[in-house]
PDB file of C-alpha atoms in Angstrom:
ATOM      1  CA  MET P   1      43.112  13.735   7.750  1.00  0.00           C
ATOM      2  CA  LYS P   2      41.528  10.875   5.816  1.00  0.00           C
ATOM      3  CA  PRO P   3      41.112  11.334   2.057  1.00  0.00           C
ATOM      4  CA  GLU P   4      37.320  10.983   2.272  1.00  0.00           C
ATOM      5  CA  ASP P   5      37.154  13.779   4.887  1.00  0.00           C
ATOM      6  CA  HIS P   6      38.351  16.226   2.252  1.00  0.00           C
ATOM      7  CA  ALA P   7      35.726  14.954  -0.195  1.00  0.00           C
ATOM      8  CA  TRP P   8      32.941  15.285   2.384  1.00  0.00           C
ATOM      9  CA  LYS P   9      34.066  18.828   3.252  1.00  0.00           C
ATOM     10  CA  ALA P  10      34.114  19.785  -0.422  1.00  0.00           C
ATOM     11  CA  LEU P  11      30.647  18.297  -0.895  1.00  0.00           C
ATOM     12  CA  ARG P  12      29.291  20.169   2.168  1.00  0.00           C
ATOM     13  CA  ASP P  13      30.789  23.433   0.965  1.00  0.00           C
ATOM     14  CA  HIS P  14      29.370  22.973  -2.522  1.00  0.00           C
ATOM     15  CA  ALA P  15      25.892  22.091  -1.199  1.00  0.00           C
ATOM     16  CA  GLY P  16      25.963  25.036   1.220  1.00  0.00           C
ATOM     17  CA  ALA P  17      26.846  27.406  -1.612  1.00  0.00           C
ATOM     18  CA  GLN P  18      23.730  26.271  -3.525  1.00  0.00           C
ATOM     19  CA  LEU P  19      21.339  27.308  -0.717  1.00  0.00           C
ATOM     20  CA  ARG P  20      19.767  30.753  -0.513  1.00  0.00           C
ATOM     21  CA  SER P  21      20.770  32.950   2.415  1.00  0.00           C
ATOM     22  CA  ASP P  22      17.341  32.719   4.101  1.00  0.00           C
ATOM     23  CA  PHE P  23      17.165  28.912   3.824  1.00  0.00           C
ATOM     24  CA  ALA P  24      17.510  28.209   7.576  1.00  0.00           C
ATOM     25  CA  ALA P  25      14.861  30.797   8.509  1.00  0.00           C
ATOM     26  CA  ARG P  26      12.423  29.331   5.958  1.00  0.00           C
ATOM     27  CA  VAL P  27      12.984  25.795   7.283  1.00  0.00           C
ATOM     28  CA  VAL P  28      12.363  26.879  10.882  1.00  0.00           C
ATOM     29  CA  ARG P  29       9.264  28.841   9.854  1.00  0.00           C
ATOM     30  CA  ALA P  30       7.898  25.827   7.940  1.00  0.00           C
ATOM     31  CA  ALA P  31       8.612  23.488  10.859  1.00  0.00           C
ATOM     32  CA  GLN P  32       6.744  25.735  13.302  1.00  0.00           C
ATOM     33  CA  GLY P  33       3.682  25.973  11.052  1.00  0.00           C
ATOM     34  CA  PRO P  34       1.304  28.905  10.724  1.00  0.00           C
ATOM     35  CA  SER P  35       1.069  31.459  13.509  1.00  0.00           C
ATOM     36  CA  GLU P  36      -1.895  31.543  15.895  1.00  0.00           C
ATOM     37  CA  ALA P  37      -3.302  34.570  14.072  1.00  0.00           C
ATOM     38  CA  SER P  38      -3.213  32.630  10.793  1.00  0.00           C
ATOM     39  CA  TRP P  39      -5.064  29.701  12.397  1.00  0.00           C
ATOM     40  CA  HIS P  40      -7.670  32.090  13.803  1.00  0.00           C
ATOM     41  CA  ALA P  41      -8.185  33.660  10.361  1.00  0.00           C
ATOM     42  CA  LEU P  42      -8.525  30.190   8.792  1.00  0.00           C
ATOM     43  CA  ARG P  43     -11.115  29.157  11.392  1.00  0.00           C
ATOM     44  CA  ARG P  44     -13.102  32.360  10.805  1.00  0.00           C
ATOM     45  CA  ARG P  45     -13.061  31.829   7.063  1.00  0.00           C
ATOM     46  CA  GLY P  46     -14.067  28.176   7.426  1.00  0.00           C
ATOM     47  CA  ALA P  47     -16.926  29.057   9.782  1.00  0.00           C
ATOM     48  CA  ALA P  48     -18.167  31.646   7.284  1.00  0.00           C
ATOM     49  CA  GLN P  49     -18.408  28.903   4.629  1.00  0.00           C
ATOM     50  CA  LEU P  50     -20.813  26.777   6.698  1.00  0.00           C
ATOM     51  CA  ARG P  51     -24.561  27.274   6.565  1.00  0.00           C
ATOM     52  CA  PRO P  52     -26.364  28.053   9.837  1.00  0.00           C
ATOM     53  CA  GLY P  53     -27.417  24.931  11.727  1.00  0.00           C
ATOM     54  CA  PHE P  54     -24.579  22.798  10.333  1.00  0.00           C
ATOM     55  CA  ALA P  55     -23.562  21.414  13.730  1.00  0.00           C
ATOM     56  CA  ASP P  56     -27.161  20.511  14.608  1.00  0.00           C
ATOM     57  CA  ARG P  57     -27.597  18.683  11.292  1.00  0.00           C
ATOM     58  CA  VAL P  58     -24.386  16.731  11.824  1.00  0.00           C
ATOM     59  CA  LEU P  59     -25.384  15.710  15.361  1.00  0.00           C
ATOM     60  CA  ARG P  60     -28.895  14.723  14.235  1.00  0.00           C
ATOM     61  CA  ALA P  61     -27.461  12.597  11.416  1.00  0.00           C
ATOM     62  CA  ALA P  62     -24.991  10.955  13.820  1.00  0.00           C
ATOM     63  CA  ARG P  63     -27.795  10.053  16.232  1.00  0.00           C
ATOM     64  CA  ASN P  64     -29.761   8.413  13.413  1.00  0.00           C
ATOM     65  CA  LEU P  65     -26.912   6.074  12.455  1.00  0.00           C
ATOM     66  CA  PRO P  66     -27.624   2.405  13.061  1.00  0.00           C
ATOM     67  CA  GLY P  67     -26.258   1.027  16.291  1.00  0.00           C
ATOM     68  CA  MET P  68     -24.022  -1.922  16.877  1.00  0.00           C
ATOM     69  CA  PRO P  69     -24.504  -4.820  14.420  1.00  0.00           C
ATOM     70  CA  SER P  70     -26.391  -7.771  15.842  1.00  0.00           C
ATOM     71  CA  PHE P  71     -24.817 -11.121  16.572  1.00  0.00           C
ATOM     72  CA  LEU P  72     -26.534 -12.545  13.500  1.00  0.00           C
ATOM     73  CA  ASP P  73     -25.063  -9.775  11.311  1.00  0.00           C
ATOM     74  CA  GLN P  74     -21.580 -10.453  12.660  1.00  0.00           C
ATOM     75  CA  PHE P  75     -21.990 -14.199  12.177  1.00  0.00           C
ATOM     76  CA  ALA P  76     -23.214 -13.751   8.592  1.00  0.00           C
ATOM     77  CA  PHE P  77     -20.277 -11.471   7.783  1.00  0.00           C
ATOM     78  CA  SER P  78     -17.809 -13.957   9.316  1.00  0.00           C
ATOM     79  CA  ALA P  79     -19.365 -16.867   7.435  1.00  0.00           C
ATOM     80  CA  GLY P  80     -19.258 -14.948   4.155  1.00  0.00           C
ATOM     81  CA  THR P  81     -15.602 -14.070   4.718  1.00  0.00           C
ATOM     82  CA  ALA P  82     -14.771 -17.727   5.488  1.00  0.00           C
ATOM     83  CA  ILE P  83     -16.565 -18.906   2.340  1.00  0.00           C
ATOM     84  CA  VAL P  84     -14.678 -16.409   0.174  1.00  0.00           C
ATOM     85  CA  CYS P  85     -11.336 -17.448   1.726  1.00  0.00           C
ATOM     86  CA  ILE P  86     -12.037 -21.170   1.263  1.00  0.00           C
ATOM     87  CA  ALA P  87     -13.171 -20.637  -2.335  1.00  0.00           C
ATOM     88  CA  ALA P  88     -10.022 -18.635  -3.116  1.00  0.00           C
ATOM     89  CA  THR P  89      -7.836 -21.301  -1.503  1.00  0.00           C
ATOM     90  CA  LEU P  90      -9.498 -24.123  -3.429  1.00  0.00           C
ATOM     91  CA  PHE P  91      -9.254 -22.206  -6.703  1.00  0.00           C
ATOM     92  CA  LEU P  92      -5.551 -21.443  -6.251  1.00  0.00           C
ATOM     93  CA  HIS P  93      -4.813 -25.006  -5.135  1.00  0.00           C
ATOM     94  CA  SER P  94      -6.570 -26.585  -8.129  1.00  0.00           C
ATOM     95  CA  ARG P  95      -4.867 -24.143 -10.481  1.00  0.00           C
ATOM     96  CA  SER P  96      -1.388 -24.908  -9.129  1.00  0.00           C
ATOM     97  CA  GLU P  97      -2.141 -28.645  -9.141  1.00  0.00           C
ATOM     98  CA  ALA P  98      -3.266 -28.495 -12.780  1.00  0.00           C
ATOM     99  CA  ARG P  99      -0.066 -26.658 -13.712  1.00  0.00           C
ATOM    100  CA  GLU P 100       2.037 -29.235 -11.913  1.00  0.00           C
ATOM    101  CA  ASN P 101       0.186 -32.072 -13.668  1.00  0.00           C
ATOM    102  CA  GLU P 102       0.781 -30.415 -17.051  1.00  0.00           C
ATOM    103  CA  LYS P 103       4.498 -30.086 -16.297  1.00  0.00           C
ATOM    104  CA  ASN P 104       4.745 -33.716 -15.173  1.00  0.00           C
ATOM    105  CA  LEU P 105       2.847 -34.958 -18.233  1.00  0.00           C
ATOM    106  CA  ALA P 106       5.141 -32.987 -20.536  1.00  0.00           C
ATOM    107  CA  ARG P 107       8.196 -34.493 -18.812  1.00  0.00           C
ATOM    108  CA  TRP P 108       6.807 -38.025 -19.077  1.00  0.00           C
ATOM    109  CA  GLN P 109       6.001 -37.500 -22.758  1.00  0.00           C
ATOM    110  CA  GLN P 110       9.573 -36.362 -23.323  1.00  0.00           C
ATOM    111  CA  ILE P 111      10.929 -39.429 -21.476  1.00  0.00           C
ATOM    112  CA  ALA P 112       8.639 -41.737 -23.471  1.00  0.00           C
ATOM    113  CA  LEU P 113       9.745 -40.138 -26.752  1.00  0.00           C
ATOM    114  CA  GLU P 114      13.425 -40.520 -25.839  1.00  0.00           C
ATOM    115  CA  ALA P 115      12.851 -44.136 -24.797  1.00  0.00           C
ATOM    116  CA  HIS P 116      11.040 -44.853 -28.064  1.00  0.00           C
ATOM    117  CA  GLN P 117      13.858 -43.299 -30.095  1.00  0.00           C
ATOM    118  CA  ASN P 118      16.510 -45.310 -28.222  1.00  0.00           C
ATOM    119  CA  GLU P 119      14.711 -48.669 -28.721  1.00  0.00           C
ATOM    120  CA  PRO P 120      16.784 -51.205 -30.589  1.00  0.00           C
ATOM    121  CA  ARG P 121      15.434 -51.824 -34.087  1.00  0.00           C
ATOM    122  CA  LEU P 122      14.839 -55.455 -35.029  1.00  0.00           C
TER     123      LEU P 122
END
């Protein structure tokens, strides 16, 4: 027997001792969900909460929804999305370019300062 087998067995035994005796039955009951009678009672209670004519109102509202967007609507949405994407790309590009320029300028200033300090004095 490997040494870790003993450790795993001890861990399993310890974990099993922590569980209540009806643990397996509760897990199976939870996995199966409510019984059919419970679902029926829930449906009855839910139906009692709705006002009469609810289904008709929902269907009427669904029929009054606007249909498919027109080609012009789709084109306008696509164009707007493209403009936003291009603007974001240009903004991020100019921002990163400005940062890079600042870094390069700082490096060149440091090089110029070092060169000036190392100049021979006459």
